[in-house]
mmCIF file of C-alpha atoms and ligand atoms in Angstrom:
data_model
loop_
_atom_site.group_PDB
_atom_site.id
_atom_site.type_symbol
_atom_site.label_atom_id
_atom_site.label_comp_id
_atom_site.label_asym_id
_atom_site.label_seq_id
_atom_site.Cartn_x
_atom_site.Cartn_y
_atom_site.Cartn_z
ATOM 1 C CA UNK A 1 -19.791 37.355 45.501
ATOM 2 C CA UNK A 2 -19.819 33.952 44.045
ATOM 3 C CA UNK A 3 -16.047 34.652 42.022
ATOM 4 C CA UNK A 4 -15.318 35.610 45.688
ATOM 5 C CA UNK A 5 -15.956 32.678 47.179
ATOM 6 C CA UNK A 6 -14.714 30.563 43.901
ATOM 7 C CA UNK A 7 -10.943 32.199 44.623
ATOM 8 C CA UNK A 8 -10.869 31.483 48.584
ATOM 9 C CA UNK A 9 -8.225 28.936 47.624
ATOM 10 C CA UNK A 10 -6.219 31.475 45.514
ATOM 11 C CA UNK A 11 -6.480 33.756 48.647
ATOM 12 C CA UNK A 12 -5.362 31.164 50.690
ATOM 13 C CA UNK A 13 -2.035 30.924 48.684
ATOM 14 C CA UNK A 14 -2.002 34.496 48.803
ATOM 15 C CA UNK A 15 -2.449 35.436 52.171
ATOM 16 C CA UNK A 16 1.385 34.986 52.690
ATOM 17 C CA UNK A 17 1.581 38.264 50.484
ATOM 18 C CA UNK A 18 -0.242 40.444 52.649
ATOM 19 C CA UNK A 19 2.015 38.948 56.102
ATOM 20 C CA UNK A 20 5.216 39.771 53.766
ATOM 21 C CA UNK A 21 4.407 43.008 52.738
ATOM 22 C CA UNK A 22 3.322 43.901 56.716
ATOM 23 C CA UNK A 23 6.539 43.927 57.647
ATOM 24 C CA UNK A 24 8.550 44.935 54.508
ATOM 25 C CA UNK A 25 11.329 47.177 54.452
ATOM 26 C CA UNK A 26 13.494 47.843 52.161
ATOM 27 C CA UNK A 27 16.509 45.833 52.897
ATOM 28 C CA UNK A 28 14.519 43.047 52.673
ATOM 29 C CA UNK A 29 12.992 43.659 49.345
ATOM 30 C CA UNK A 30 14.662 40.594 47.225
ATOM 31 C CA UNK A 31 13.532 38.263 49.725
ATOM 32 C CA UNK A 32 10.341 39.710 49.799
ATOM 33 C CA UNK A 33 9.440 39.828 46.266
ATOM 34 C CA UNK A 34 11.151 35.844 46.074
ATOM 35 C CA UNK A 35 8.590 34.842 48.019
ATOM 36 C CA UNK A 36 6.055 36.861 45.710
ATOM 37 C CA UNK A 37 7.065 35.521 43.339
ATOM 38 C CA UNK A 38 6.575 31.805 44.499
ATOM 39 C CA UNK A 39 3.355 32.480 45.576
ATOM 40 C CA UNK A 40 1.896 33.519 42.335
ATOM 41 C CA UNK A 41 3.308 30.394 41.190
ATOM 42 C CA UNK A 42 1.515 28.652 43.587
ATOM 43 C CA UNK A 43 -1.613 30.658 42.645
ATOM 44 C CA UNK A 44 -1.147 29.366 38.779
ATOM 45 C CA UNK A 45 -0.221 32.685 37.597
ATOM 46 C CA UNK A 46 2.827 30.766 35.390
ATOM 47 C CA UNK A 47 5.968 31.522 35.567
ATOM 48 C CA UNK A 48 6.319 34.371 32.633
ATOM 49 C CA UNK A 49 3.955 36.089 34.187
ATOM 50 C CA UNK A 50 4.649 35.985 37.994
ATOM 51 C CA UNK A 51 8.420 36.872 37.187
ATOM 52 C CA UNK A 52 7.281 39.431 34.901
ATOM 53 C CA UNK A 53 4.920 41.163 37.493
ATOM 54 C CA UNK A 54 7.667 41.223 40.135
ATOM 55 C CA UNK A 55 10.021 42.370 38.106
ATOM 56 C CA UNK A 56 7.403 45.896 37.602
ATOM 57 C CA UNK A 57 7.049 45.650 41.300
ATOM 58 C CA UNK A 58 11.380 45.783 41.514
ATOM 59 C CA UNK A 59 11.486 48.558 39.382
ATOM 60 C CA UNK A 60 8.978 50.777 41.320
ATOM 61 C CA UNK A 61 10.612 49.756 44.407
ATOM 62 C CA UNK A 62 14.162 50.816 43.408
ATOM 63 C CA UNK A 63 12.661 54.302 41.510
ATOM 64 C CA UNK A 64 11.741 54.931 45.021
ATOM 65 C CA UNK A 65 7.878 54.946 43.658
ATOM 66 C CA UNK A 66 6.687 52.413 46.488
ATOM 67 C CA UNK A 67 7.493 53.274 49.975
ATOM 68 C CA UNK A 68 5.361 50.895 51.723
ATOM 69 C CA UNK A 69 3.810 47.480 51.966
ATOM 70 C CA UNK A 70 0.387 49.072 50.957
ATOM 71 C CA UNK A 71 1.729 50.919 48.187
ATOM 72 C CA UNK A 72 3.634 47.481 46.602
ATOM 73 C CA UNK A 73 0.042 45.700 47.763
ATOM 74 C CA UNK A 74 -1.680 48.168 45.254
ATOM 75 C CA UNK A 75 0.939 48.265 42.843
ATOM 76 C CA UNK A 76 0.367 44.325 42.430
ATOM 77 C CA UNK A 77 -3.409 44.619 41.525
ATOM 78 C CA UNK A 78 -2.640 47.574 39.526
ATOM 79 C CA UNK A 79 -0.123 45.616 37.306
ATOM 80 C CA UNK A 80 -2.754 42.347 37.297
ATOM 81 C CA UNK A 81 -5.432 44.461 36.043
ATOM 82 C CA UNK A 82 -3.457 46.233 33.641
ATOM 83 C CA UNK A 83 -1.923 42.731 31.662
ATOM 84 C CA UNK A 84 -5.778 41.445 31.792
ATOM 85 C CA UNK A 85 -6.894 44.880 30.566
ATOM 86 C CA UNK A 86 -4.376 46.463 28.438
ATOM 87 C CA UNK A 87 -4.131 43.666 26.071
ATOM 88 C CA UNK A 88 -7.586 42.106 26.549
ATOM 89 C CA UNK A 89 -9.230 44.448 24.036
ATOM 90 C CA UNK A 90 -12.508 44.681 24.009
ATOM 91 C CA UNK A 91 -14.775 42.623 26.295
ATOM 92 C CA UNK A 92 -17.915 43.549 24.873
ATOM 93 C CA UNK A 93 -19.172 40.726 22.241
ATOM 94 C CA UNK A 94 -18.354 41.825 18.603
ATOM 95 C CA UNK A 95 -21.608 41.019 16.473
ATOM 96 C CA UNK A 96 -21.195 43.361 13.256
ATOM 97 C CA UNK A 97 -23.723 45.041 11.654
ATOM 98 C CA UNK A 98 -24.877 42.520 9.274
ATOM 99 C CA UNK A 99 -27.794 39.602 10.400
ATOM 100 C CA UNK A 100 -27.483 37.550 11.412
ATOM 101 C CA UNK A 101 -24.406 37.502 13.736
ATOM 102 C CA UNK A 102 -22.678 33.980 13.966
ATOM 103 C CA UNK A 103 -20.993 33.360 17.691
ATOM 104 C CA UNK A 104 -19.664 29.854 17.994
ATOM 105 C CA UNK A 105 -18.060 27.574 20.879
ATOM 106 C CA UNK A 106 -15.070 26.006 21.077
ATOM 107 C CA UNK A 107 -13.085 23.710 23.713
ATOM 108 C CA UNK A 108 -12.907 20.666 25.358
ATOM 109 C CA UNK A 109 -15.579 18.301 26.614
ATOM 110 C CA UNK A 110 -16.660 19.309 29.977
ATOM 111 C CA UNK A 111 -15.517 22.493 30.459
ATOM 112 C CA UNK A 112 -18.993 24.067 30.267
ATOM 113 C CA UNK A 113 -20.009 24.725 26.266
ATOM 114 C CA UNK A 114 -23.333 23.418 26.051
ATOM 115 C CA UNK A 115 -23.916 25.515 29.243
ATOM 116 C CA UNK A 116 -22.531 28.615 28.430
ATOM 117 C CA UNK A 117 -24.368 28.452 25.109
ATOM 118 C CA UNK A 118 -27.598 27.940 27.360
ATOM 119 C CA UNK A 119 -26.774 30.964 29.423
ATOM 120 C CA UNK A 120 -25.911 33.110 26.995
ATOM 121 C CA UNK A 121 -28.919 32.376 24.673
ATOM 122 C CA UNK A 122 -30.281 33.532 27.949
ATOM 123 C CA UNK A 123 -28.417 36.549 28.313
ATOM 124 C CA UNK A 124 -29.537 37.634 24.682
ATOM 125 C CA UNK A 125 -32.859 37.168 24.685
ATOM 126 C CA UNK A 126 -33.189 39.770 27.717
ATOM 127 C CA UNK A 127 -31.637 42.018 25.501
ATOM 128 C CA UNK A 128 -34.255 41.348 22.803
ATOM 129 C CA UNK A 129 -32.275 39.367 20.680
ATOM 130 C CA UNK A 130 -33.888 36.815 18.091
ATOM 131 C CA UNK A 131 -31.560 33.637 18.949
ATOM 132 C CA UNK A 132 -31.118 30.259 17.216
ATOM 133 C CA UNK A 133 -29.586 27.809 18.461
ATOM 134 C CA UNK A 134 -27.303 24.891 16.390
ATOM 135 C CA UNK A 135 -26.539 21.827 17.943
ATOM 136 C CA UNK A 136 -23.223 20.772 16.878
ATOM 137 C CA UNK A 137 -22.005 18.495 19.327
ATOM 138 C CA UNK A 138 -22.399 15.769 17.487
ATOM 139 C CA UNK A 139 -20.412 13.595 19.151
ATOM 140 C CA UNK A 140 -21.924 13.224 22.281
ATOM 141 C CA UNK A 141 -25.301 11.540 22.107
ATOM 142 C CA UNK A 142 -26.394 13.889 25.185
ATOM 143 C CA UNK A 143 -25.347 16.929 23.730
ATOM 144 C CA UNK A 144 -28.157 17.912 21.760
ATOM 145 C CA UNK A 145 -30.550 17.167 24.515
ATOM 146 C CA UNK A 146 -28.848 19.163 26.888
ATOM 147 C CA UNK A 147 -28.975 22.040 24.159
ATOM 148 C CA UNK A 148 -32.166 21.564 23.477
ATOM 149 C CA UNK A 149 -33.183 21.433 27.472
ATOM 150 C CA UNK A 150 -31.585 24.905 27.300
ATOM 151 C CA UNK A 151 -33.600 26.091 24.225
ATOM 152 C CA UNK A 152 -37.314 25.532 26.154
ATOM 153 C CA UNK A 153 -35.646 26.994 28.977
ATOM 154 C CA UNK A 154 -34.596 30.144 27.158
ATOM 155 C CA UNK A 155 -37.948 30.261 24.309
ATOM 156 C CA UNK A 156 -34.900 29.466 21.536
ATOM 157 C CA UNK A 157 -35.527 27.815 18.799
ATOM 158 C CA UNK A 158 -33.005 25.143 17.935
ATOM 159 C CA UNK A 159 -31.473 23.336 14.504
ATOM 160 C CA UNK A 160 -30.388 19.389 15.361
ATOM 161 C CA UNK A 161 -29.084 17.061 13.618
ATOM 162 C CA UNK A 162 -31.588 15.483 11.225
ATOM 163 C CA UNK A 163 -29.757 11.397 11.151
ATOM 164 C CA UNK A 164 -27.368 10.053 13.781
ATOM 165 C CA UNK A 165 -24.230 10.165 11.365
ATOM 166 C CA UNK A 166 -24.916 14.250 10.619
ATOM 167 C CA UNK A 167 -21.632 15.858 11.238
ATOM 168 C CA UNK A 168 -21.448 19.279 12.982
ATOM 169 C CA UNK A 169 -20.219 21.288 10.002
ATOM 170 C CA UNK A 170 -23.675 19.963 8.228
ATOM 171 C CA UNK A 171 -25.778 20.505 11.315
ATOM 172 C CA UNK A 172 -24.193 24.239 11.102
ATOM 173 C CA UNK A 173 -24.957 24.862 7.796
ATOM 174 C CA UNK A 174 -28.474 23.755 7.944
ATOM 175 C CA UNK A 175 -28.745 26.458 11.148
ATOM 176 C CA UNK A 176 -27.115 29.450 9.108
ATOM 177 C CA UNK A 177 -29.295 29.038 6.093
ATOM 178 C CA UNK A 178 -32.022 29.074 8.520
ATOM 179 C CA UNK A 179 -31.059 31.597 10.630
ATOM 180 C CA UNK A 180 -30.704 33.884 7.146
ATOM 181 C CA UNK A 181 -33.954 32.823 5.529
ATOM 182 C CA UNK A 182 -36.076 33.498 8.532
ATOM 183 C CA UNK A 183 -34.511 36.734 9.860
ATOM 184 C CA UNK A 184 -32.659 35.822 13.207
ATOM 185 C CA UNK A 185 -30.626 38.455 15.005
ATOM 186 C CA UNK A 186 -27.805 35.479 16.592
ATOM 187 C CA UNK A 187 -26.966 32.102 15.231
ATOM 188 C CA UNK A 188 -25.521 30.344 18.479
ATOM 189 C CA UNK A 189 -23.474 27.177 17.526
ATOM 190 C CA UNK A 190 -22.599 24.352 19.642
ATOM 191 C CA UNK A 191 -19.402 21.902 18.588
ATOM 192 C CA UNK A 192 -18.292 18.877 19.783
ATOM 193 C CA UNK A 193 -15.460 18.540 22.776
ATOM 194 C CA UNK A 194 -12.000 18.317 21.552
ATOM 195 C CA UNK A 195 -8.720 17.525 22.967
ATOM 196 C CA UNK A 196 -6.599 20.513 21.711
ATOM 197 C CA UNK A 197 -4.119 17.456 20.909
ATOM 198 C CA UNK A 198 -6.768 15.792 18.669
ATOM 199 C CA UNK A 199 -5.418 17.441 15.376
ATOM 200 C CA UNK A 200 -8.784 15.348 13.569
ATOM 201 C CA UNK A 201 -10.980 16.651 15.284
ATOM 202 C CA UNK A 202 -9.448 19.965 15.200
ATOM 203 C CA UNK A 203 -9.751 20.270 11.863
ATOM 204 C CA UNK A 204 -13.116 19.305 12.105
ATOM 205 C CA UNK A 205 -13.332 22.561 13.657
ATOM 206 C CA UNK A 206 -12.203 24.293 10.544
ATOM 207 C CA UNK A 207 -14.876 22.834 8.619
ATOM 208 C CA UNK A 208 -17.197 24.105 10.826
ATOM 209 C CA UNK A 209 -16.144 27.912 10.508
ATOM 210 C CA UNK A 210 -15.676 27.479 6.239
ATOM 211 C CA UNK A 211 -19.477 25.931 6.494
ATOM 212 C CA UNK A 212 -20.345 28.857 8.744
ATOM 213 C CA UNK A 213 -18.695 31.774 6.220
ATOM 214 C CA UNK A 214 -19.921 29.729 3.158
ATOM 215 C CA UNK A 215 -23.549 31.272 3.942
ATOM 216 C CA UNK A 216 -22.698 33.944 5.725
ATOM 217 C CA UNK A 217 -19.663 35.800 4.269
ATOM 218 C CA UNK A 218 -17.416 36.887 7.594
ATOM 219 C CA UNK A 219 -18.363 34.995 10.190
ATOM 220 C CA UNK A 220 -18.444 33.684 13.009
ATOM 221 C CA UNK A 221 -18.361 36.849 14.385
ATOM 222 C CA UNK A 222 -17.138 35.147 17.672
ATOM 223 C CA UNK A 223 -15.663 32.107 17.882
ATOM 224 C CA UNK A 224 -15.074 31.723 21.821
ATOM 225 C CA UNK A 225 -12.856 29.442 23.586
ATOM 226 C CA UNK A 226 -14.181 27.979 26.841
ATOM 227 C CA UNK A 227 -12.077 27.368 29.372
ATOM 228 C CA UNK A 228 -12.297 25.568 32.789
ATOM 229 C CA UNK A 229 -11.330 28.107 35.255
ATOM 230 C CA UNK A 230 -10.510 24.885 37.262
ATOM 231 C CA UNK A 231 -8.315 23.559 35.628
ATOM 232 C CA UNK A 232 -4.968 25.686 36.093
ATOM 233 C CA UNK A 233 -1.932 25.899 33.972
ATOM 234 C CA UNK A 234 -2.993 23.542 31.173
ATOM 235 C CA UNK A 235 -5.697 26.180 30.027
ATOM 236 C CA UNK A 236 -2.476 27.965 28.499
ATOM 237 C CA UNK A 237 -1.786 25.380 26.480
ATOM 238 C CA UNK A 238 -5.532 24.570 25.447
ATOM 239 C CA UNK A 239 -5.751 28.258 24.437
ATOM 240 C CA UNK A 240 -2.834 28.358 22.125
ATOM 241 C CA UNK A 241 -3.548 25.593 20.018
ATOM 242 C CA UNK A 242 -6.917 26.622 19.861
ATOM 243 C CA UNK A 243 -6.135 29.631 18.694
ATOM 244 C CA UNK A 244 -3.788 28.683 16.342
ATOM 245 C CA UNK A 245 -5.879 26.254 14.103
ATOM 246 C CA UNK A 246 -9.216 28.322 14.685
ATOM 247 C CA UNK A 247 -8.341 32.381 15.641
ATOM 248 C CA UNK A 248 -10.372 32.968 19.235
ATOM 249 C CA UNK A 249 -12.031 35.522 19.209
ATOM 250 C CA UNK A 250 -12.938 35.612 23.362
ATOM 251 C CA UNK A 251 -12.647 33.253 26.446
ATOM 252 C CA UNK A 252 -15.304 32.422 28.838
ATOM 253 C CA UNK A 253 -14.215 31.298 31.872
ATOM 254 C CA UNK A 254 -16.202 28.471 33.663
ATOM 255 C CA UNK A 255 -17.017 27.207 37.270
ATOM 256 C CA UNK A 256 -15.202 30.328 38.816
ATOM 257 C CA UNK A 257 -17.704 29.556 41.967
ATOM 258 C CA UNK A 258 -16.196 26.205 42.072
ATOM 259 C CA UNK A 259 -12.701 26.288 43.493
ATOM 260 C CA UNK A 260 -11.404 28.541 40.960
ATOM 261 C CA UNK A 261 -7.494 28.482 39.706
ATOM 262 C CA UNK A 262 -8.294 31.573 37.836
ATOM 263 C CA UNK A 263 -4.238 33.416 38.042
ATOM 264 C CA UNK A 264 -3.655 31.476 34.858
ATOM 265 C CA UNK A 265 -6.150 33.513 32.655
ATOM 266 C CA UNK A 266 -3.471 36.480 33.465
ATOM 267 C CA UNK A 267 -1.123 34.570 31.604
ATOM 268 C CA UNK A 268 -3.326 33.595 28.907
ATOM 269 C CA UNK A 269 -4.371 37.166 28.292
ATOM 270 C CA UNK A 270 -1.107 38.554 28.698
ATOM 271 C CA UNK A 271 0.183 36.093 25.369
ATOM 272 C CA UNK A 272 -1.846 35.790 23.287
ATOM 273 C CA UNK A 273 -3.976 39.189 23.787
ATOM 274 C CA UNK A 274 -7.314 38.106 23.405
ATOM 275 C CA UNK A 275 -10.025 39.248 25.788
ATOM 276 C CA UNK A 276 -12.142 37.170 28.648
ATOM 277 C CA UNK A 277 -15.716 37.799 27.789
ATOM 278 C CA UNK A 278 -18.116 36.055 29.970
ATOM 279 C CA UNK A 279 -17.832 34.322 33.447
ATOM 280 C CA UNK A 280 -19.373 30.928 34.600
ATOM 281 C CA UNK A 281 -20.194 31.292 37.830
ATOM 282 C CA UNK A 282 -23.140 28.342 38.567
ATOM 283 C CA UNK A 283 -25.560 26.830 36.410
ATOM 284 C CA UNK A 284 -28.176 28.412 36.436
ATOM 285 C CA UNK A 285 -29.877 30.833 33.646
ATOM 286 C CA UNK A 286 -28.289 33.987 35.058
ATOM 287 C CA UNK A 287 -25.063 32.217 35.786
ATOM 288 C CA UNK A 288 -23.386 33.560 32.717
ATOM 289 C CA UNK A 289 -21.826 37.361 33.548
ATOM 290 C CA UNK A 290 -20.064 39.706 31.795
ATOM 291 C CA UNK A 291 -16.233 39.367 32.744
ATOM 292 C CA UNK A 292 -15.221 42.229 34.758
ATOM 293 C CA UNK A 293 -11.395 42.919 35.046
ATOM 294 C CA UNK A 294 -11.863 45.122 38.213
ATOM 295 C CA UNK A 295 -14.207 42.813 40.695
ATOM 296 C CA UNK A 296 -12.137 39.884 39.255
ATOM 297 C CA UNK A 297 -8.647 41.136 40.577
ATOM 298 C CA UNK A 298 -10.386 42.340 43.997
ATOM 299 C CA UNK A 299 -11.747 38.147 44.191
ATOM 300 C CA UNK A 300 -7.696 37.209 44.127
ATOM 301 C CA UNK A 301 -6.635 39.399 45.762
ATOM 302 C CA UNK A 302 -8.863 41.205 48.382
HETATM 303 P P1 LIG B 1 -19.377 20.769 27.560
HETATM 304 O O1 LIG B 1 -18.989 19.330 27.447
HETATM 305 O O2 LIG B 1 -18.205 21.676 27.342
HETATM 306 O O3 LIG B 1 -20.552 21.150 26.707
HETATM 307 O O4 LIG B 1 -19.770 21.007 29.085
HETATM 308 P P2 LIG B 1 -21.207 21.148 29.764
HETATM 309 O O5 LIG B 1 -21.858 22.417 29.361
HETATM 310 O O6 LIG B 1 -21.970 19.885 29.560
HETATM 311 O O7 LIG B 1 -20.785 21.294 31.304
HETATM 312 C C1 LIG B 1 -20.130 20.281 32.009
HETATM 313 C C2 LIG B 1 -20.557 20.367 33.475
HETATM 314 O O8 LIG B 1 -20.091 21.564 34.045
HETATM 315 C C3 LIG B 1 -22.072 20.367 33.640
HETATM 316 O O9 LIG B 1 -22.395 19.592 34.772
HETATM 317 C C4 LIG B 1 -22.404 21.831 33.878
HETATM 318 O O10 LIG B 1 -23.573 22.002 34.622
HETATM 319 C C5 LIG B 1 -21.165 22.281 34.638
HETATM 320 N N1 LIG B 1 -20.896 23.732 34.486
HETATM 321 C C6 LIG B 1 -20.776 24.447 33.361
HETATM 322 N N2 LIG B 1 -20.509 25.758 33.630
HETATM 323 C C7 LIG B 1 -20.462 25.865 34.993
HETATM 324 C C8 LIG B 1 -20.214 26.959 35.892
HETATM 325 O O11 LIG B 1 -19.955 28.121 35.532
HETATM 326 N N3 LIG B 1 -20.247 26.662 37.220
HETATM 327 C C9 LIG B 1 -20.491 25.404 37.686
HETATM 328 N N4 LIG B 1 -20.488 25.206 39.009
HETATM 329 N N5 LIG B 1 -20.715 24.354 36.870
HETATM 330 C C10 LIG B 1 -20.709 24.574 35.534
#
């Protein structure tokens, strides 16, 4: 309900699909799917992707496979869910065998790390799960706090910084050994905000994981990117430098009850074939929910 209410502005720039396809015939099919096309634009869906799935939607047509506006309706979600699914892999958090499992977040400041940590600590300890939490934003005096606001809220224990000039990858380290030594099931790890451009601080980030896999041979197990789910097109670009200097693992994708420009995970997905994991959708403890392809395509598209 609430990603349904987050996308009512994607709808909005969507509705024109569902008037075009009303009264489409087949004469009119390259005007048709032009104006498809622009629309997903509008929706943030980038243009590789939009011209990609109306190009499937042209072939179907013209192999006489889609006979009516319903049918090219359907055929659109079918082809959304299948780029988020068929490349996605697996959705399900990857924790290994071996104790404990390292999951780390990545992105930058504001999009909703500290929160999503909170949530998912959350999340785990339903499940059982013997969390620790590491407070690696070291950068932002508030940080910490916040994580450790979330820690009481969730019964976590927490590793801070021990001085003001700790930096993350030692704040990290300290949490690993800890987590190892006193048998915890999930190390989660906080790290500072970063501009994707901020190549320093990047590598910072690299640090951070070789600190991580210094204790604990392998991991993270997860390193997830968060991204904004406001913030449109740019989370592309976000998610491939990310990627490239630190290899994401998963996305979770924030604030989809805001006034979500979610079309752009598609594309995201689609290149670099790497799964969503979790959706923000408030913030509150059960705010955090597993990302589900299906309900997320019926929220764009209705
Ligand atoms: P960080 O800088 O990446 O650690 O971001 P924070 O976790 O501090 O979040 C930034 C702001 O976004 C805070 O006010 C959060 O409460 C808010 N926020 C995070 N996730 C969500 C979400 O899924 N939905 C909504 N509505 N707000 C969120």
């Amino acid at each position: 309900e609430k990603i349904f209410s987050g996308f009512s502005k994607t709808r909005e720039n969507l509705a024109v699909v569902d008037e075009l396809l009303l009264y489409w015939n087949l004469a009119e099919t390259d005007r048709v799917l032009d104006e498809l096309e622009e629309a997903l634009l509008v929706s943030d869906f980038g243009p590789k992707i939009s011209f990609k799935i109306v190009d499937i939607l042209r072939d179907d047509i013209k192999a006489g496979k889609l006979k009516s506006g319903a049918e090219i309706k359907e055929a659109l979600k079918r082809s959304v869910l299948q780029l988020l699914t068929s490349k996605g892999g697996n959705t399900e958090l990857q924790l290994g065998p071996r104790k404990p499992a390292v999951i780390m977040v990545v992105g930058v400041n504001g999009g909703g790390k500290t929160t999503s940590l909170g949530k998912l600590a959350h999340r785990l300890k339903n499940e059982g799960v013997k969390v620790l939490m590491a407070a690696g934003d070291t950068f932002r005096a508030a940080a910490s706090d916040q994580l450790e606001v979330w820690a009481e809220r969730t019964g976590s224990e927490i590793v801070m910084a021990e001085s003001e000039n700790a930096k993350a990858p030692s704040v990290l380290l300290q949490a690993v050994k800890r987590g190892k030594e006193e048998g915890y099931d999930v190390i989660l790890c906080d790290t500072s905000g970063r501009l994707h451009t901020n190549y320093k601080l990047m590598e910072e980030l690299i640090a951070c994981k070789k600190a991580v896999a210094r204790v604990i041979p392998g991991a993270p197990n997860e390193i997830l990117l968060v991204l904004d789910g406001t913030t449109g097109l740019n989370m592309l670009q976000q998610a491939r430098e990310f990627n490239e200097v630190v290899g994401v693992t998963g996305f979770i994708l924030t604030k989809l009850d805001g006034s979500a420009r979610g079309g752009c995970v598609v594309s995201v997905v689609d290149e670099l074939g790497i799964p969503v994991k979790f959706v923000g959708v408030g913030e509150g403890l059960d705010d955090l929910q597993p990302f589900d392809a299906e309900a997320f395509v019926d929220a764009i598209f209705s």
